[in-house]
Amino acid sequence: MTADDYARYFAVRSRRASRWANFLAYAAALFAAIPVALMFRLIGARQSASAATIDLIGQFSLASFLLGTVAIVAAGIFLRRKSINTLVAGTLNAFEPKTAVFDATGITLTGQLSQAMWRWAAISGFTSEKGLLLIWIGQSNAVAIPLRAFGDDSAWEAAKAFLRTQLSGARPA
């Protein structure tokens, strides 16, 4: 896996994460700006008799709240990228060549410093996205194998058929 492969993997993985929860949190923050602006407008109306001042207070409070929401989203994106970089940088030999072996017992990844094995019962499915074969272990973790590792289309088709066969007979009880 190269740095580009990891970037594509994390992009796919983040899309599988709780999209609705994130969307609802952002929508709630956005719509919360309206009552806040109205509250400040009401406070301004009690403090000033000028209609222009009251409208200006409401507009500025709404604009500042929306700018704050944009800043929170930007900070979240920055912190997410930073945590991914930290995760990959902290992995010993993250970019070393690894060998993936599919057999009757499961999938084994072997590198110079590590070996990991998952039995078929632990695997919930597989997808092919952004040039990667993603073998999903649970909802949000996957073993990522670049499609270029299969060499040609016939090897890729054979791998898909083997995965389907193994996964159809390995559902956990």
PDB file of C-alpha atoms in Angstrom:
ATOM      1  CA  MET A   1       0.000   0.000   0.000  1.00  0.00           C
ATOM      2  CA  THR A   2       1.289   3.426  -0.908  1.00  0.00           C
ATOM      3  CA  ALA A   3       0.428   6.736   0.740  1.00  0.00           C
ATOM      4  CA  ASP A   4      -2.142   7.296  -2.015  1.00  0.00           C
ATOM      5  CA  ASP A   5      -3.715   3.885  -1.300  1.00  0.00           C
ATOM      6  CA  TYR A   6      -4.030   4.803   2.376  1.00  0.00           C
ATOM      7  CA  ALA A   7      -5.598   8.156   1.497  1.00  0.00           C
ATOM      8  CA  ARG A   8      -8.201   6.421  -0.682  1.00  0.00           C
ATOM      9  CA  TYR A   9      -8.839   3.826   2.042  1.00  0.00           C
ATOM     10  CA  PHE A  10      -9.486   6.475   4.700  1.00  0.00           C
ATOM     11  CA  ALA A  11     -11.760   8.380   2.300  1.00  0.00           C
ATOM     12  CA  VAL A  12     -13.893   5.272   1.768  1.00  0.00           C
ATOM     13  CA  ARG A  13     -13.810   4.373   5.454  1.00  0.00           C
ATOM     14  CA  SER A  14     -14.945   7.826   6.550  1.00  0.00           C
ATOM     15  CA  ARG A  15     -17.912   7.634   4.158  1.00  0.00           C
ATOM     16  CA  ARG A  16     -19.004   4.381   5.800  1.00  0.00           C
ATOM     17  CA  ALA A  17     -18.878   5.977   9.241  1.00  0.00           C
ATOM     18  CA  SER A  18     -21.982   7.455  10.779  1.00  0.00           C
ATOM     19  CA  ARG A  19     -22.983   9.898   8.038  1.00  0.00           C
ATOM     20  CA  TRP A  20     -26.462  10.528   9.447  1.00  0.00           C
ATOM     21  CA  ALA A  21     -25.179  11.369  12.920  1.00  0.00           C
ATOM     22  CA  ASN A  22     -22.678  13.859  11.467  1.00  0.00           C
ATOM     23  CA  PHE A  23     -25.302  15.371   9.168  1.00  0.00           C
ATOM     24  CA  LEU A  24     -27.792  15.772  12.015  1.00  0.00           C
ATOM     25  CA  ALA A  25     -25.159  17.389  14.255  1.00  0.00           C
ATOM     26  CA  TYR A  26     -24.243  19.933  11.564  1.00  0.00           C
ATOM     27  CA  ALA A  27     -27.895  20.606  10.700  1.00  0.00           C
ATOM     28  CA  ALA A  28     -28.751  21.131  14.370  1.00  0.00           C
ATOM     29  CA  ALA A  29     -25.868  23.588  14.760  1.00  0.00           C
ATOM     30  CA  LEU A  30     -26.902  25.433  11.614  1.00  0.00           C
ATOM     31  CA  PHE A  31     -30.574  25.711  12.574  1.00  0.00           C
ATOM     32  CA  ALA A  32     -29.663  26.677  16.138  1.00  0.00           C
ATOM     33  CA  ALA A  33     -28.369  29.946  14.661  1.00  0.00           C
ATOM     34  CA  ILE A  34     -31.890  31.170  13.978  1.00  0.00           C
ATOM     35  CA  PRO A  35     -33.173  31.190  17.589  1.00  0.00           C
ATOM     36  CA  VAL A  36     -29.860  32.661  18.754  1.00  0.00           C
ATOM     37  CA  ALA A  37     -30.162  35.504  16.244  1.00  0.00           C
ATOM     38  CA  LEU A  38     -33.789  36.115  17.256  1.00  0.00           C
ATOM     39  CA  MET A  39     -32.822  36.130  20.933  1.00  0.00           C
ATOM     40  CA  PHE A  40     -30.100  38.747  20.344  1.00  0.00           C
ATOM     41  CA  ARG A  41     -32.517  40.769  18.219  1.00  0.00           C
ATOM     42  CA  LEU A  42     -35.029  40.712  21.078  1.00  0.00           C
ATOM     43  CA  ILE A  43     -32.359  41.830  23.541  1.00  0.00           C
ATOM     44  CA  GLY A  44     -31.356  44.586  21.111  1.00  0.00           C
ATOM     45  CA  ALA A  45     -34.998  45.693  20.800  1.00  0.00           C
ATOM     46  CA  ARG A  46     -35.202  46.123  24.582  1.00  0.00           C
ATOM     47  CA  GLN A  47     -31.971  48.138  24.641  1.00  0.00           C
ATOM     48  CA  SER A  48     -32.515  50.346  21.604  1.00  0.00           C
ATOM     49  CA  ALA A  49     -35.466  52.048  19.958  1.00  0.00           C
ATOM     50  CA  SER A  50     -33.830  52.188  16.528  1.00  0.00           C
ATOM     51  CA  ALA A  51     -35.221  49.632  14.056  1.00  0.00           C
ATOM     52  CA  ALA A  52     -31.998  49.724  12.007  1.00  0.00           C
ATOM     53  CA  THR A  53     -29.929  48.871  15.084  1.00  0.00           C
ATOM     54  CA  ILE A  54     -32.247  45.999  15.999  1.00  0.00           C
ATOM     55  CA  ASP A  55     -32.020  44.513  12.486  1.00  0.00           C
ATOM     56  CA  LEU A  56     -28.246  44.967  12.468  1.00  0.00           C
ATOM     57  CA  ILE A  57     -27.922  43.101  15.773  1.00  0.00           C
ATOM     58  CA  GLY A  58     -29.953  40.181  14.402  1.00  0.00           C
ATOM     59  CA  GLN A  59     -27.958  40.025  11.172  1.00  0.00           C
ATOM     60  CA  PHE A  60     -24.570  40.206  12.903  1.00  0.00           C
ATOM     61  CA  SER A  61     -25.494  37.565  15.468  1.00  0.00           C
ATOM     62  CA  LEU A  62     -26.675  35.226  12.713  1.00  0.00           C
ATOM     63  CA  ALA A  63     -23.552  35.869  10.618  1.00  0.00           C
ATOM     64  CA  SER A  64     -21.219  35.315  13.574  1.00  0.00           C
ATOM     65  CA  PHE A  65     -22.938  32.062  14.498  1.00  0.00           C
ATOM     66  CA  LEU A  66     -22.710  30.806  10.907  1.00  0.00           C
ATOM     67  CA  LEU A  67     -19.021  31.756  10.723  1.00  0.00           C
ATOM     68  CA  GLY A  68     -18.477  29.869  13.976  1.00  0.00           C
ATOM     69  CA  THR A  69     -20.172  26.802  12.458  1.00  0.00           C
ATOM     70  CA  VAL A  70     -17.918  27.006   9.388  1.00  0.00           C
ATOM     71  CA  ALA A  71     -14.872  27.309  11.669  1.00  0.00           C
ATOM     72  CA  ILE A  72     -15.929  24.206  13.619  1.00  0.00           C
ATOM     73  CA  VAL A  73     -16.349  22.198  10.390  1.00  0.00           C
ATOM     74  CA  ALA A  74     -12.956  23.373   9.108  1.00  0.00           C
ATOM     75  CA  ALA A  75     -11.312  22.493  12.419  1.00  0.00           C
ATOM     76  CA  GLY A  76     -12.925  19.043  12.307  1.00  0.00           C
ATOM     77  CA  ILE A  77     -11.577  18.397   8.813  1.00  0.00           C
ATOM     78  CA  PHE A  78      -8.102  19.561   9.847  1.00  0.00           C
ATOM     79  CA  LEU A  79      -8.079  17.428  13.015  1.00  0.00           C
ATOM     80  CA  ARG A  80      -9.299  14.368  11.098  1.00  0.00           C
ATOM     81  CA  ARG A  81      -6.486  14.704   8.555  1.00  0.00           C
ATOM     82  CA  LYS A  82      -3.965  15.225  11.340  1.00  0.00           C
ATOM     83  CA  SER A  83      -5.136  12.106  13.198  1.00  0.00           C
ATOM     84  CA  ILE A  84      -4.950  10.000  10.014  1.00  0.00           C
ATOM     85  CA  ASN A  85      -1.410  11.244   9.346  1.00  0.00           C
ATOM     86  CA  THR A  86      -0.444  10.467  12.950  1.00  0.00           C
ATOM     87  CA  LEU A  87      -1.949   6.982  12.683  1.00  0.00           C
ATOM     88  CA  VAL A  88      -0.104   6.145   9.471  1.00  0.00           C
ATOM     89  CA  ALA A  89       3.166   7.737  10.649  1.00  0.00           C
ATOM     90  CA  GLY A  90       3.014   5.707  13.875  1.00  0.00           C
ATOM     91  CA  THR A  91       2.648   2.406  12.029  1.00  0.00           C
ATOM     92  CA  LEU A  92       6.002   0.704  11.634  1.00  0.00           C
ATOM     93  CA  ASN A  93       6.770   0.036   7.983  1.00  0.00           C
ATOM     94  CA  ALA A  94       3.267   1.084   6.945  1.00  0.00           C
ATOM     95  CA  PHE A  95       4.319   1.329   3.314  1.00  0.00           C
ATOM     96  CA  GLU A  96       6.292  -1.906   3.165  1.00  0.00           C
ATOM     97  CA  PRO A  97       5.193  -4.578   0.705  1.00  0.00           C
ATOM     98  CA  LYS A  98       2.753  -7.090   2.168  1.00  0.00           C
ATOM     99  CA  THR A  99       1.488 -10.360   0.817  1.00  0.00           C
ATOM    100  CA  ALA A 100      -2.221 -11.166   1.052  1.00  0.00           C
ATOM    101  CA  VAL A 101      -3.185 -14.824   0.945  1.00  0.00           C
ATOM    102  CA  PHE A 102      -6.783 -15.988   0.598  1.00  0.00           C
ATOM    103  CA  ASP A 103      -7.288 -19.620   1.589  1.00  0.00           C
ATOM    104  CA  ALA A 104      -9.955 -21.900   3.041  1.00  0.00           C
ATOM    105  CA  THR A 105      -9.379 -20.656   6.606  1.00  0.00           C
ATOM    106  CA  GLY A 106      -9.363 -16.912   5.956  1.00  0.00           C
ATOM    107  CA  ILE A 107      -7.208 -14.009   4.859  1.00  0.00           C
ATOM    108  CA  THR A 108      -3.606 -13.589   5.976  1.00  0.00           C
ATOM    109  CA  LEU A 109      -1.528 -10.437   5.472  1.00  0.00           C
ATOM    110  CA  THR A 110       2.207 -10.907   5.908  1.00  0.00           C
ATOM    111  CA  GLY A 111       4.815  -8.163   5.931  1.00  0.00           C
ATOM    112  CA  GLN A 112       8.444  -7.933   7.002  1.00  0.00           C
ATOM    113  CA  LEU A 113       7.526  -7.053  10.612  1.00  0.00           C
ATOM    114  CA  SER A 114       3.973  -8.269  10.989  1.00  0.00           C
ATOM    115  CA  GLN A 115       1.406 -10.896  10.186  1.00  0.00           C
ATOM    116  CA  ALA A 116      -2.367 -10.598  10.599  1.00  0.00           C
ATOM    117  CA  MET A 117      -5.018 -13.230   9.979  1.00  0.00           C
ATOM    118  CA  TRP A 118      -8.818 -13.038   9.865  1.00  0.00           C
ATOM    119  CA  ARG A 119     -11.061 -16.080   9.637  1.00  0.00           C
ATOM    120  CA  TRP A 120     -13.960 -15.916   7.181  1.00  0.00           C
ATOM    121  CA  ALA A 121     -16.499 -15.689  10.029  1.00  0.00           C
ATOM    122  CA  ALA A 122     -14.944 -12.350  11.082  1.00  0.00           C
ATOM    123  CA  ILE A 123     -15.435 -10.803   7.646  1.00  0.00           C
ATOM    124  CA  SER A 124     -18.729  -9.030   7.005  1.00  0.00           C
ATOM    125  CA  GLY A 125     -18.279  -8.456   3.270  1.00  0.00           C
ATOM    126  CA  PHE A 126     -16.144  -6.869   0.591  1.00  0.00           C
ATOM    127  CA  THR A 127     -16.383  -3.939  -1.781  1.00  0.00           C
ATOM    128  CA  SER A 128     -14.296  -2.484  -4.557  1.00  0.00           C
ATOM    129  CA  GLU A 129     -13.950   1.282  -4.310  1.00  0.00           C
ATOM    130  CA  LYS A 130     -11.387   3.833  -5.496  1.00  0.00           C
ATOM    131  CA  GLY A 131      -9.074   1.170  -6.905  1.00  0.00           C
ATOM    132  CA  LEU A 132      -9.034  -0.852  -3.676  1.00  0.00           C
ATOM    133  CA  LEU A 133     -10.443  -4.201  -2.662  1.00  0.00           C
ATOM    134  CA  LEU A 134     -11.853  -3.563   0.804  1.00  0.00           C
ATOM    135  CA  ILE A 135     -12.505  -6.650   2.884  1.00  0.00           C
ATOM    136  CA  TRP A 136     -14.706  -5.405   5.719  1.00  0.00           C
ATOM    137  CA  ILE A 137     -14.177  -6.613   9.246  1.00  0.00           C
ATOM    138  CA  GLY A 138     -17.160  -5.190  11.065  1.00  0.00           C
ATOM    139  CA  GLN A 139     -18.800  -1.933  10.022  1.00  0.00           C
ATOM    140  CA  SER A 140     -15.868   0.454   9.709  1.00  0.00           C
ATOM    141  CA  ASN A 141     -12.592  -1.498   9.585  1.00  0.00           C
ATOM    142  CA  ALA A 142     -11.284  -3.078   6.422  1.00  0.00           C
ATOM    143  CA  VAL A 143      -8.285  -4.820   4.986  1.00  0.00           C
ATOM    144  CA  ALA A 144      -7.354  -2.769   1.925  1.00  0.00           C
ATOM    145  CA  ILE A 145      -5.664  -4.376  -1.059  1.00  0.00           C
ATOM    146  CA  PRO A 146      -4.912  -2.283  -4.161  1.00  0.00           C
ATOM    147  CA  LEU A 147      -6.561  -3.764  -7.257  1.00  0.00           C
ATOM    148  CA  ARG A 148      -3.238  -3.496  -9.094  1.00  0.00           C
ATOM    149  CA  ALA A 149      -2.046  -6.380  -6.870  1.00  0.00           C
ATOM    150  CA  PHE A 150      -4.251  -8.776  -8.864  1.00  0.00           C
ATOM    151  CA  GLY A 151      -2.369  -8.142 -12.100  1.00  0.00           C
ATOM    152  CA  ASP A 152      -5.220  -8.485 -14.573  1.00  0.00           C
ATOM    153  CA  ASP A 153      -9.013  -8.637 -14.790  1.00  0.00           C
ATOM    154  CA  SER A 154      -9.189 -12.435 -14.807  1.00  0.00           C
ATOM    155  CA  ALA A 155      -7.262 -12.653 -11.509  1.00  0.00           C
ATOM    156  CA  TRP A 156      -9.519  -9.977 -10.028  1.00  0.00           C
ATOM    157  CA  GLU A 157     -12.669 -11.822 -11.178  1.00  0.00           C
ATOM    158  CA  ALA A 158     -11.319 -15.089  -9.735  1.00  0.00           C
ATOM    159  CA  ALA A 159     -10.607 -13.365  -6.406  1.00  0.00           C
ATOM    160  CA  LYS A 160     -14.153 -11.929  -6.284  1.00  0.00           C
ATOM    161  CA  ALA A 161     -15.657 -15.348  -7.000  1.00  0.00           C
ATOM    162  CA  PHE A 162     -13.506 -16.947  -4.293  1.00  0.00           C
ATOM    163  CA  LEU A 163     -14.458 -14.261  -1.760  1.00  0.00           C
ATOM    164  CA  ARG A 164     -18.177 -14.667  -2.531  1.00  0.00           C
ATOM    165  CA  THR A 165     -17.931 -18.425  -2.123  1.00  0.00           C
ATOM    166  CA  GLN A 166     -16.047 -18.217   1.164  1.00  0.00           C
ATOM    167  CA  LEU A 167     -18.295 -15.511   2.626  1.00  0.00           C
ATOM    168  CA  SER A 168     -21.526 -17.304   1.691  1.00  0.00           C
ATOM    169  CA  GLY A 169     -20.510 -20.332   3.745  1.00  0.00           C
ATOM    170  CA  ALA A 170     -18.871 -18.542   6.671  1.00  0.00           C
ATOM    171  CA  ARG A 171     -21.618 -16.554   8.351  1.00  0.00           C
ATOM    172  CA  PRO A 172     -21.147 -16.532  12.140  1.00  0.00           C
ATOM    173  CA  ALA A 173     -23.800 -18.215  14.268  1.00  0.00           C
TER     174      ALA A 173
END
